[in-house]
mmCIF file of C-alpha atoms in Angstrom:
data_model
loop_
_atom_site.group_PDB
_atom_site.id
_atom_site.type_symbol
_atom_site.label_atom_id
_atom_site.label_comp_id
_atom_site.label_asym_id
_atom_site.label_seq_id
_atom_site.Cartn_x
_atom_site.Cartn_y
_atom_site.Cartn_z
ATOM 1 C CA UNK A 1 0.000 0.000 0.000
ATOM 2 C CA UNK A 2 1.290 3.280 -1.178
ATOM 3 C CA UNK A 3 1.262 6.149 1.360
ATOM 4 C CA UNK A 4 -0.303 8.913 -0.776
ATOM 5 C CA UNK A 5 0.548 12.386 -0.101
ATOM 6 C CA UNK A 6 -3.043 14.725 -0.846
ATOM 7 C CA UNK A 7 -2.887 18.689 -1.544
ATOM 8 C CA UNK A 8 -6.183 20.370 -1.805
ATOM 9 C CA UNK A 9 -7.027 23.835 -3.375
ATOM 10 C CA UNK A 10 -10.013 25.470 -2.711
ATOM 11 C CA UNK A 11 -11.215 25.986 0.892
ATOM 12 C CA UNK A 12 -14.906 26.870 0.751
ATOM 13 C CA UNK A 13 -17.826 25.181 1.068
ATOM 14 C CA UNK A 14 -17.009 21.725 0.088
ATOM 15 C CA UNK A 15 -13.642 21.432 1.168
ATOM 16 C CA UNK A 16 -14.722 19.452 4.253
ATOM 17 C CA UNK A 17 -16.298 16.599 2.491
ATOM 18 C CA UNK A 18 -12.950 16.085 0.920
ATOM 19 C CA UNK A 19 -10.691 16.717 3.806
ATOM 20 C CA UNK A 20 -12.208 14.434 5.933
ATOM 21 C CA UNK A 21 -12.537 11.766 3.831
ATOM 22 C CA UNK A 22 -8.784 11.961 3.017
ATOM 23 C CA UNK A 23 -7.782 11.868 6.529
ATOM 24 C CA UNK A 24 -10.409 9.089 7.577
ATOM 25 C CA UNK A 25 -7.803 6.868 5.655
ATOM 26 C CA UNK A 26 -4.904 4.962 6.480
ATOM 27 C CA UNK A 27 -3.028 5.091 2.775
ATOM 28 C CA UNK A 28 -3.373 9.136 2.317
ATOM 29 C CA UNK A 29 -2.159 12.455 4.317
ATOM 30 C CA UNK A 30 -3.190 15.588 4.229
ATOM 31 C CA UNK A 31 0.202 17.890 3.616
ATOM 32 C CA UNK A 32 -1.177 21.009 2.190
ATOM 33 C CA UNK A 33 -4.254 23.464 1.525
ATOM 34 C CA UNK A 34 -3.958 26.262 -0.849
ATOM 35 C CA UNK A 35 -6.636 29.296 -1.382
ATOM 36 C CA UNK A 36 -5.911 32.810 -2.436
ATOM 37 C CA UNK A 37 -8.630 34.145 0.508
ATOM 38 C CA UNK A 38 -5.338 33.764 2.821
ATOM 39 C CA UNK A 39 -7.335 33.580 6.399
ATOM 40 C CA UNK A 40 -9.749 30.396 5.260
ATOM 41 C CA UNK A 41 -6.142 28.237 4.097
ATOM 42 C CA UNK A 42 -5.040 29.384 7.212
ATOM 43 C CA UNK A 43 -7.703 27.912 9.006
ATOM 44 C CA UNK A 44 -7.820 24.706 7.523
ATOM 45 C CA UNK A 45 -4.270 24.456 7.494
ATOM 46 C CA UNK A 46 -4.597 25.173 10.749
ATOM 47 C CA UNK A 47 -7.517 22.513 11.742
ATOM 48 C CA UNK A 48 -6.060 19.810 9.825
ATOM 49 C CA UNK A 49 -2.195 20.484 10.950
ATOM 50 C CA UNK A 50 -1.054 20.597 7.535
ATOM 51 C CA UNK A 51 0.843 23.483 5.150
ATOM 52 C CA UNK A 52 -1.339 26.469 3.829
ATOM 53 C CA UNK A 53 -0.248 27.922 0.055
ATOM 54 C CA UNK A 54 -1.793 30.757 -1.454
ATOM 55 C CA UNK A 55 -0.819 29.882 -4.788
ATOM 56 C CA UNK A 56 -1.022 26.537 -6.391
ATOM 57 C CA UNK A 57 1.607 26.695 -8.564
ATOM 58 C CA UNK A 58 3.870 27.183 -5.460
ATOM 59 C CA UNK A 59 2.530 24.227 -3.461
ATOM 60 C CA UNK A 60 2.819 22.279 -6.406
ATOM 61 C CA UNK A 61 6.523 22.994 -6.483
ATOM 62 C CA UNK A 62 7.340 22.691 -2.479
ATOM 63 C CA UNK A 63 5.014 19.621 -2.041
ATOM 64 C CA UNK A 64 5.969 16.265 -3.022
ATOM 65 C CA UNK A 65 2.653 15.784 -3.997
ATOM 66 C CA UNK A 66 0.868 12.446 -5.377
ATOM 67 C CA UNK A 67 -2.879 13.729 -5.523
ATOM 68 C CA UNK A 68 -4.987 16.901 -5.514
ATOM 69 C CA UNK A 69 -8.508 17.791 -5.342
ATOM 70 C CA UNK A 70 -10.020 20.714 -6.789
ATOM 71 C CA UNK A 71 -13.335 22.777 -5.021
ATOM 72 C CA UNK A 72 -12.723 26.024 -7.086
ATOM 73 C CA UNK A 73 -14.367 28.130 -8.697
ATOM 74 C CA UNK A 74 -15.619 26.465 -12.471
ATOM 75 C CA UNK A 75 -13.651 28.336 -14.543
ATOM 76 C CA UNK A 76 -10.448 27.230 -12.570
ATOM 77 C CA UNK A 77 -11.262 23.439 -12.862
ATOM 78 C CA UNK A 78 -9.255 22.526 -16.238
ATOM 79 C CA UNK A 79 -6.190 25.012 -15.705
ATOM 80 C CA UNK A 80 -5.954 23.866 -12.730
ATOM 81 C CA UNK A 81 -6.093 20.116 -13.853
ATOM 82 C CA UNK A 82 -4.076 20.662 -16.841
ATOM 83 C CA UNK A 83 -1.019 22.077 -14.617
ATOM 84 C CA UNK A 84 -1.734 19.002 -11.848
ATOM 85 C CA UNK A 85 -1.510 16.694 -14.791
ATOM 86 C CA UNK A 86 1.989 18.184 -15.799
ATOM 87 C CA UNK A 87 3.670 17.607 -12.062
ATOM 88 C CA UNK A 88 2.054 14.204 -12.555
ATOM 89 C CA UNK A 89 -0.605 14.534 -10.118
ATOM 90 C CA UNK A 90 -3.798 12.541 -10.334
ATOM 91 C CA UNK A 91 -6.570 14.811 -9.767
ATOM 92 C CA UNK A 92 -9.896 14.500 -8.147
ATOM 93 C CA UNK A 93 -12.397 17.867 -9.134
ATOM 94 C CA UNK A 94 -15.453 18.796 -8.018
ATOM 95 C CA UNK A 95 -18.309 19.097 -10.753
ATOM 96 C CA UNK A 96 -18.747 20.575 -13.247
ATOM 97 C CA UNK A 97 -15.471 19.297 -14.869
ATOM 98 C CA UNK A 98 -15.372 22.441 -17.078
ATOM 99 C CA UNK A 99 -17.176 25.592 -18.149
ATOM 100 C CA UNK A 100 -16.755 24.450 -21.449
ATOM 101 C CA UNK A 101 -16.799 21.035 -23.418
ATOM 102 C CA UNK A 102 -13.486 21.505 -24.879
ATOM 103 C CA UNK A 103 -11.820 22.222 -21.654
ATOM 104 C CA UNK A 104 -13.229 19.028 -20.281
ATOM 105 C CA UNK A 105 -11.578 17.525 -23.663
ATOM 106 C CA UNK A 106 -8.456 18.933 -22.825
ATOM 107 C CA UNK A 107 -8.286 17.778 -19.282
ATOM 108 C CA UNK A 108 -8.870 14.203 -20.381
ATOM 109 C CA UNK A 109 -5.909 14.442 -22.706
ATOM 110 C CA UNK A 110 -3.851 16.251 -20.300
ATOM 111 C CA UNK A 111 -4.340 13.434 -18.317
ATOM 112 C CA UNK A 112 -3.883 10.466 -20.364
ATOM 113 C CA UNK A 113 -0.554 11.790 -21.590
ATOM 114 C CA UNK A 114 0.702 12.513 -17.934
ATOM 115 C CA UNK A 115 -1.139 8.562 -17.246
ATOM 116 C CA UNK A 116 -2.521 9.802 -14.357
ATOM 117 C CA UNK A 117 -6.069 9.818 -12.805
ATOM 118 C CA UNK A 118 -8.793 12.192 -13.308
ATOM 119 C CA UNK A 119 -12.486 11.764 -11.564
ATOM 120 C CA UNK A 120 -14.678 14.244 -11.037
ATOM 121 C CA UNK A 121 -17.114 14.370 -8.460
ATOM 122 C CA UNK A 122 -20.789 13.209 -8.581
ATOM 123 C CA UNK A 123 -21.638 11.618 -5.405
ATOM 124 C CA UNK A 124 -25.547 11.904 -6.183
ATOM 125 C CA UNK A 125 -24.648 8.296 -8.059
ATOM 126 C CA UNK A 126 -23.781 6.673 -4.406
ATOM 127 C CA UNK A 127 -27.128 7.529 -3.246
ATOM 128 C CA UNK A 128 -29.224 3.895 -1.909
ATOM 129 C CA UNK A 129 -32.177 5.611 -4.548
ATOM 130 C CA UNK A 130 -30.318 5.588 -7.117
ATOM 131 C CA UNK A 131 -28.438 2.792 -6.917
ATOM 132 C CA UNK A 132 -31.814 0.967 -6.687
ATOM 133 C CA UNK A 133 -32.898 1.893 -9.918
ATOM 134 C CA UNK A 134 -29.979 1.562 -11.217
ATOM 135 C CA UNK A 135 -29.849 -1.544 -10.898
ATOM 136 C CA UNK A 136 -33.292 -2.430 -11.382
ATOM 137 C CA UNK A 137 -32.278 -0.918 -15.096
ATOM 138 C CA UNK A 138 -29.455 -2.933 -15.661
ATOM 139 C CA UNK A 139 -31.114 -6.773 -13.935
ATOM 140 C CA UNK A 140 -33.807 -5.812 -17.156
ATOM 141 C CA UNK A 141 -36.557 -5.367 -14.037
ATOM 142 C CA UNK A 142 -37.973 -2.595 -14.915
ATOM 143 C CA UNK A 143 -37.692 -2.960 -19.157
ATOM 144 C CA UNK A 144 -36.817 -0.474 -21.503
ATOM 145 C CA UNK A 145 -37.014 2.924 -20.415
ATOM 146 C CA UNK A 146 -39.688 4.760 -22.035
ATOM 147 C CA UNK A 147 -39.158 8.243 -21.156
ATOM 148 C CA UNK A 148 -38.741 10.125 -17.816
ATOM 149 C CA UNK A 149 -38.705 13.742 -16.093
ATOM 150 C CA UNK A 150 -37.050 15.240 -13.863
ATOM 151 C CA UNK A 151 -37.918 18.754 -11.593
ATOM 152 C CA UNK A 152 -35.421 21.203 -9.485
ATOM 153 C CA UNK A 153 -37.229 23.816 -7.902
ATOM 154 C CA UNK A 154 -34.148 25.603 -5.537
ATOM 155 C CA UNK A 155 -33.757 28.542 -3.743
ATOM 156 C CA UNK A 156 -30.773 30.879 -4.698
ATOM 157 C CA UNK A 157 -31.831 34.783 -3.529
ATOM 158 C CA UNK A 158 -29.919 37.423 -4.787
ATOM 159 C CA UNK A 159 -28.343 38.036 -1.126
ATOM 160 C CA UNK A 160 -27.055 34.181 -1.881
ATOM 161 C CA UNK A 161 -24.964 35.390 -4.730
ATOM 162 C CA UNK A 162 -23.913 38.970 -2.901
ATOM 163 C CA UNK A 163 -21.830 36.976 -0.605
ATOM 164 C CA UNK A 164 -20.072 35.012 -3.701
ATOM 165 C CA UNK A 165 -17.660 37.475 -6.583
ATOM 166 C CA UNK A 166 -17.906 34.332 -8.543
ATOM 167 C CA UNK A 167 -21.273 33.003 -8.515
ATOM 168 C CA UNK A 168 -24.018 34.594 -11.598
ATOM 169 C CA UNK A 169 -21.160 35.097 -13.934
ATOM 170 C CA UNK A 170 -20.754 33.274 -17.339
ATOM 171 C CA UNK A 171 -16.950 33.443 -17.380
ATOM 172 C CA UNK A 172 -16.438 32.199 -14.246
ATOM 173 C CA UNK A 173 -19.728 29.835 -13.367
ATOM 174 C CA UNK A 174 -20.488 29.255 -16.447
ATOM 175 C CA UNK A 175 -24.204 29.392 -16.069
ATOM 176 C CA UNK A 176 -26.945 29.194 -13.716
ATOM 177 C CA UNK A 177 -29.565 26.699 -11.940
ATOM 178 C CA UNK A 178 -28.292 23.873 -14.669
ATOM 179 C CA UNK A 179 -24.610 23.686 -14.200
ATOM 180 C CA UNK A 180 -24.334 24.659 -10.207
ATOM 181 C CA UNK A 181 -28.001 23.203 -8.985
ATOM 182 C CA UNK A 182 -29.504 21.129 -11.500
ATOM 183 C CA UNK A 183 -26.434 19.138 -12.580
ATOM 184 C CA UNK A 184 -26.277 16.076 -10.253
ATOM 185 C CA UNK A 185 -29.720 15.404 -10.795
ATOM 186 C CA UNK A 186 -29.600 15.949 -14.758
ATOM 187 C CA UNK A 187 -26.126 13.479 -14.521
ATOM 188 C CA UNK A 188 -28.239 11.001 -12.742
ATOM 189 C CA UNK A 189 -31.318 10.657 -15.318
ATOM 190 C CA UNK A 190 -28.730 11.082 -18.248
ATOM 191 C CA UNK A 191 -26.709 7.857 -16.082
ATOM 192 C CA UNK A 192 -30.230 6.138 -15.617
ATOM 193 C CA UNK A 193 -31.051 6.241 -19.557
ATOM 194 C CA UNK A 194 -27.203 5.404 -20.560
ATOM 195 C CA UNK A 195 -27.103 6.164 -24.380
ATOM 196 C CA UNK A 196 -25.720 9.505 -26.761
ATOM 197 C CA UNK A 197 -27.443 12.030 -26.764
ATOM 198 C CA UNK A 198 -29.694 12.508 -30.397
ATOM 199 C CA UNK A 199 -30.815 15.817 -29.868
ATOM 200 C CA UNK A 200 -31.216 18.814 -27.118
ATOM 201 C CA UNK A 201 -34.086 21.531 -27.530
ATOM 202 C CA UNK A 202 -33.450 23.731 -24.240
ATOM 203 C CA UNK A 203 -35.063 27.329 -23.153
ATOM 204 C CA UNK A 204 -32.854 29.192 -20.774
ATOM 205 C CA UNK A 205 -33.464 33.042 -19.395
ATOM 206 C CA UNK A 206 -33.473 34.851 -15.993
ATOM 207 C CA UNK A 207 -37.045 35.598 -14.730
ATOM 208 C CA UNK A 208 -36.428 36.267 -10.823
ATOM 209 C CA UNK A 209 -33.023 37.916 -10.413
ATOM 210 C CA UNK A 210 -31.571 41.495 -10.372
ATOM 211 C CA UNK A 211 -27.970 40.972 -9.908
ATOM 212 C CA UNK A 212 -26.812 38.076 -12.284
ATOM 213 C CA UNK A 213 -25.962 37.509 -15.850
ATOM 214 C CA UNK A 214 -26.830 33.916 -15.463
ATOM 215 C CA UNK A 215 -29.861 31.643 -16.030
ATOM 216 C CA UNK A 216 -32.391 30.976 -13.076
ATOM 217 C CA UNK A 217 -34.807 29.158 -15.193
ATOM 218 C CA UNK A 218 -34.571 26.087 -17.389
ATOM 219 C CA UNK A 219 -36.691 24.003 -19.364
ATOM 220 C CA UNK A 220 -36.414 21.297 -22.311
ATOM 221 C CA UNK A 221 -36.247 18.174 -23.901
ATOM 222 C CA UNK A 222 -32.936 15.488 -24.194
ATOM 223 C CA UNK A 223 -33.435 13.181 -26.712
ATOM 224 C CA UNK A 224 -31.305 9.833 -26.803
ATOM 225 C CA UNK A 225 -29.764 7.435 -29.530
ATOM 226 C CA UNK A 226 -31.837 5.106 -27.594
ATOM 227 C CA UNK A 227 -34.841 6.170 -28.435
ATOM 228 C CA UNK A 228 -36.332 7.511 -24.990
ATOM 229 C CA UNK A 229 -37.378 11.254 -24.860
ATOM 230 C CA UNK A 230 -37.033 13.010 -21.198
ATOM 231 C CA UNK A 231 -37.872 16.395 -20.206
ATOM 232 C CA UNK A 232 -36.384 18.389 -17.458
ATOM 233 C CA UNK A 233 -37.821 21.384 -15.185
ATOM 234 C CA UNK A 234 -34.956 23.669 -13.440
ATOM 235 C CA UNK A 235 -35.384 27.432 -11.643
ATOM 236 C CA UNK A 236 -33.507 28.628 -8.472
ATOM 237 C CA UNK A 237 -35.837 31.168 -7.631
ATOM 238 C CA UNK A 238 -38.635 29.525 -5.769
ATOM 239 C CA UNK A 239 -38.886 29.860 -1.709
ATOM 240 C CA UNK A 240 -37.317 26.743 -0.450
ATOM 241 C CA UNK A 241 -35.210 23.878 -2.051
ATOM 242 C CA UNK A 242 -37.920 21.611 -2.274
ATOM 243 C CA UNK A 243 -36.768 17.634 -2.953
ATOM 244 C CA UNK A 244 -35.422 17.249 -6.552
ATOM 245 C CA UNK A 245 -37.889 14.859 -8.374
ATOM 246 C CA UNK A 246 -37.059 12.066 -10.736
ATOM 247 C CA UNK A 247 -39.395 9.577 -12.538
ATOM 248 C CA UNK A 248 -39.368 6.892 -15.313
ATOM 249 C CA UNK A 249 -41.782 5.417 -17.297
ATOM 250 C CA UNK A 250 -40.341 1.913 -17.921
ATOM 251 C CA UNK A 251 -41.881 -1.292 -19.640
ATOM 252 C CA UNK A 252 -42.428 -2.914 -16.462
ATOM 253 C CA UNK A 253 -43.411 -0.534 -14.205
ATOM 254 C CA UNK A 254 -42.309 3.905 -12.841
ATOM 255 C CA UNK A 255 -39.115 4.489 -10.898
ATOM 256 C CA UNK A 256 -39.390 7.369 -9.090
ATOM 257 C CA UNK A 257 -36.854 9.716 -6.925
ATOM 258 C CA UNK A 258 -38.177 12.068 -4.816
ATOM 259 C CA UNK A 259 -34.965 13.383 -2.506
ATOM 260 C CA UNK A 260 -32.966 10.932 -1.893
ATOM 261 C CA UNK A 261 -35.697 8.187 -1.569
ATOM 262 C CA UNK A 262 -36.018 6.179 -4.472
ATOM 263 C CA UNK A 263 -39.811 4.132 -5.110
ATOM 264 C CA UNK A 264 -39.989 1.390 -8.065
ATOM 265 C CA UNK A 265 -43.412 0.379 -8.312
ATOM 266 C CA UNK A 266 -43.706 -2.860 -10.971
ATOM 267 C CA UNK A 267 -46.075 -3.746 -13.245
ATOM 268 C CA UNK A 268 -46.848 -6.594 -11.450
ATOM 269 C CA UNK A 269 -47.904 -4.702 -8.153
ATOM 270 C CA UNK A 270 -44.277 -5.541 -6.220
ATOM 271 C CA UNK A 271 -42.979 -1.871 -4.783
ATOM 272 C CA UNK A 272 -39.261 -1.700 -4.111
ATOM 273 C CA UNK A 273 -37.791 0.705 -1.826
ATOM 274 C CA UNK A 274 -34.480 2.838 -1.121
ATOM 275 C CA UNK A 275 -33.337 5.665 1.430
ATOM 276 C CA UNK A 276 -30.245 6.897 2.858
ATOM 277 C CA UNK A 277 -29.859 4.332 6.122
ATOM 278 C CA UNK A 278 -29.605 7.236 9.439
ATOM 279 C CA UNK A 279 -27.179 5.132 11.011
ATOM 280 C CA UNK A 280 -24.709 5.498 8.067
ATOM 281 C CA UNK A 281 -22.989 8.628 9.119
ATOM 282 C CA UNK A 282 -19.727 10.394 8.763
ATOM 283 C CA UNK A 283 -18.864 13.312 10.272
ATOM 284 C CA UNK A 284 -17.043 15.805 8.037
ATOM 285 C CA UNK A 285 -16.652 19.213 10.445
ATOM 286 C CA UNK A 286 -18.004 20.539 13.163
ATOM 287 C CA UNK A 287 -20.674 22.802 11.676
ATOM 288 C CA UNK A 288 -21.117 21.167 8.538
ATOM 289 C CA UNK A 289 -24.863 20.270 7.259
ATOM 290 C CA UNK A 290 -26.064 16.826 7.820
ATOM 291 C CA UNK A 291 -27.251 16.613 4.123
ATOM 292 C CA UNK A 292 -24.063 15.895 2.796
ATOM 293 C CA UNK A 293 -24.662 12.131 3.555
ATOM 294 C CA UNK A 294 -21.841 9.710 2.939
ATOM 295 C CA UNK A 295 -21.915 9.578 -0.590
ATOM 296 C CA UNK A 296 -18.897 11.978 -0.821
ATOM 297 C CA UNK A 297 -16.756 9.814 1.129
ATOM 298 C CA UNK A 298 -17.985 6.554 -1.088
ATOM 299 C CA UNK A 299 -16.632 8.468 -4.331
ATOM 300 C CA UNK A 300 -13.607 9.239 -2.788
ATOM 301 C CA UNK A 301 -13.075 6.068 -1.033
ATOM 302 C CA UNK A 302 -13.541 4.397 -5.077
ATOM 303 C CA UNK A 303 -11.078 6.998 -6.012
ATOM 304 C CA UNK A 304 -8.201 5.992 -3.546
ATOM 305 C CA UNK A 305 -9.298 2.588 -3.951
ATOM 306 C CA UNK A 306 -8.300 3.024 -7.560
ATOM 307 C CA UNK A 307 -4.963 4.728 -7.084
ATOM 308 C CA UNK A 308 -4.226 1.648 -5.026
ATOM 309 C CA UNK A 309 -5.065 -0.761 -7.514
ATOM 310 C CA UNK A 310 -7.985 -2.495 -5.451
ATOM 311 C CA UNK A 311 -11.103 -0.848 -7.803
ATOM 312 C CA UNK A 312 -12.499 0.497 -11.222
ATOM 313 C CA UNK A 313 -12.572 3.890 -11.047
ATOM 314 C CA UNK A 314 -16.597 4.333 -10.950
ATOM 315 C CA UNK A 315 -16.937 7.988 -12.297
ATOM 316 C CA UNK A 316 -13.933 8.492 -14.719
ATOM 317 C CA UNK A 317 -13.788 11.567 -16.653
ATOM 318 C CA UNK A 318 -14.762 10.096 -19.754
ATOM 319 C CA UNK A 319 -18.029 9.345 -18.168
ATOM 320 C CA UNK A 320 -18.242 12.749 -16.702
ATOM 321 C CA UNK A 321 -17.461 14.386 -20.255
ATOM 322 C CA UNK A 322 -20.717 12.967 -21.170
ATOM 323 C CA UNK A 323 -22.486 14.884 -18.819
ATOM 324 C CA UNK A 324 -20.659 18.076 -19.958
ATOM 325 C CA UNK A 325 -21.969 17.431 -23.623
ATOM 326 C CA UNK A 326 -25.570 17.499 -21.979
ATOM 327 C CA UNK A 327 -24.902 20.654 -20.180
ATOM 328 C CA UNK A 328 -22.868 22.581 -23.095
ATOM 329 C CA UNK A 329 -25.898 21.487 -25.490
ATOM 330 C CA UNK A 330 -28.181 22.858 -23.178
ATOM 331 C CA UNK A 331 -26.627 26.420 -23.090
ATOM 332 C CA UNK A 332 -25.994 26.002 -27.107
ATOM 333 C CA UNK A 333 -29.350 25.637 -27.584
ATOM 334 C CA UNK A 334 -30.924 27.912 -25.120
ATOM 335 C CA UNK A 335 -28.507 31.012 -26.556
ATOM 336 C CA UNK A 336 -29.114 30.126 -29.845
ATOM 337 C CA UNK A 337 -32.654 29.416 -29.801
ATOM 338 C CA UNK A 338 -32.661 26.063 -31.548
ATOM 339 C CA UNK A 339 -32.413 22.497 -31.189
ATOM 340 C CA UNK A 340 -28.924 20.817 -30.805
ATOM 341 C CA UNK A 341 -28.441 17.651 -33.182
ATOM 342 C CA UNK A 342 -25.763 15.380 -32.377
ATOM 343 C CA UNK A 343 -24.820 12.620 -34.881
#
């Protein structure tokens, strides 16, 4: 067993789900934070008796590095990766993998000349929900997928994106509700029906927000080589973030996700059942939300796993690049007011 040394950059909101699930293992350490807002790598650095860096380019040189992880701001994901890649550093990001579907290309190449590792985070696919009907796809239970839906009805106020000087901006968020809150849950349908994408027909525009050049309301169609049709329902202006909703209309019966709780109801009147188990816990920080679940800690658990030769890696960027294609074709064809083909 290697002893894998771990720098992370980016100290925000996410950092702790990574941190601690680092140091909860016996093969990895901790040796460095880096994040240009000097007091909050201070304070990690601090918490988790490691090195702070204010500039990644100077931790990469000090540190003897072996892996990063990357919770920055979108825009910063595939430089970022692309320099890792050149130190030889495999590289764990958080999603999106890229504002833009060539960057994600690039990082993928970067990569596979370097021969590291690159996964990118989407821990939604851990979830007991949806690996229920998951697998209720692939045993041939539930049949052929139809067609399916999915709804995200979030609450992002404009005092939520006051307190961010990243947040609402194309260059540096690269959109709105679908690439920040809608993602995971548009990766987990596009997962769930498993085929290329035929066509995307997508309205985007901002109907609740006075401070933000980004979408806050999304609607439209994704069409697969497969033949099944879904339709998905995003805004980030309503009160509350009510439970994301998934369904599909299957052969044999409807999956559907509401939350985290996943119901497949058969045909044949048998009703399967999947929730996050309470006594599966793992405590991240003091202070951090409960929400988080464990499902962080299973991707990066696969993701060590894989460094050290003992798994598949379940999420590899290829995989991820797919969902970028979705997401690109959705802002393609909301900007440009038509319907994306793909071949």
């Amino acid at each position: 067993m290697t002893q894998l040394r771990v720098g992370m950059i980016g100290c925000g909101n996410v950092f702790p789900m990574h941190a601690a699930s680092v140091v909860a293992r016996e093969d990895a350490e901790l040796v460095a934070v880096c994040d240009v807002k000097e007091d909050r790598a201070d304070q990690k650095a601090e918490l988790y008796q490691c090195r702070a860096y204010y500039d990644y380019l100077e931790m990469f040189e000090q540190e003897n590095l072996d892996v990063i992880h990357i919770a920055l701001p979108h825009h910063l994901h595939a430089p970022v990766t692309i320099e890792a890649t050149k130190k030889g550093l495999h590289v764990l990001t958080e999603k999106p993998m890229a504002i833009h579907y060539q960057d994600a290309v690039d990082m993928i190449e970067a990569a596979n000349e370097a021969d590291v590792t690159l996964g990118v985070i989407f821990q939604n696919r851990y979830n007991p929900g949806s690996q229920l009907i998951k697998k209720m796809i692939e045993s041939g239970d539930l049949g052929a997928i139809k067609s399916g839906k999915l709804s995200v009805t979030w609450d992002r106020s404009d005092e939520y994106y006051q307190k961010s000087d990243w947040k609402g901006t194309w260059d540096k968020e690269g959109g709105g509700v679908v690439i920040d809150q809608a993602i995971h849950t548009m990766d987990l349908m596009r997962w769930f029906v498993n085929s290329d994408l035929k066509y995307v027909d997508a309205t985007i525009s901002n109907r609740a927000h006075e401070i933000i050049e980004v979408e806050d309301a999304a609607e439209g169609v994704i069409a697969y080589q497969n033949g099944v049709v879904t339709a998905f329902h995003a805004i980030n202006y309503y009160t509350y973030d009510a439970p994301v909703e998934i369904e599909l209309h299957c052969e044999k019966g409807i999956a559907k996700m509401v939350a985290d709780q996943a119901t497949v109801t058969l045909n044949n009147g048998q009703v399967f059942i999947a929730d996050n188990n309470p006594l599966e816990t793992f405590t991240y920080e003091d202070g951090v939300k409960g929400y988080w679940g464990v499902s962080h800690v299973k991707q990066i658990n696969n993701f060590y796993d894989t460094l050290q030769g003992k798994a598949e890696l379940d999420i590899p960027a290829e995989e991820a690049l797919k969902t970028q294609e979705m997401i690109n074709a959705i802002y393609q064809s909301g900007h440009e007011k038509r319907r994306v083909n793909f071949n």
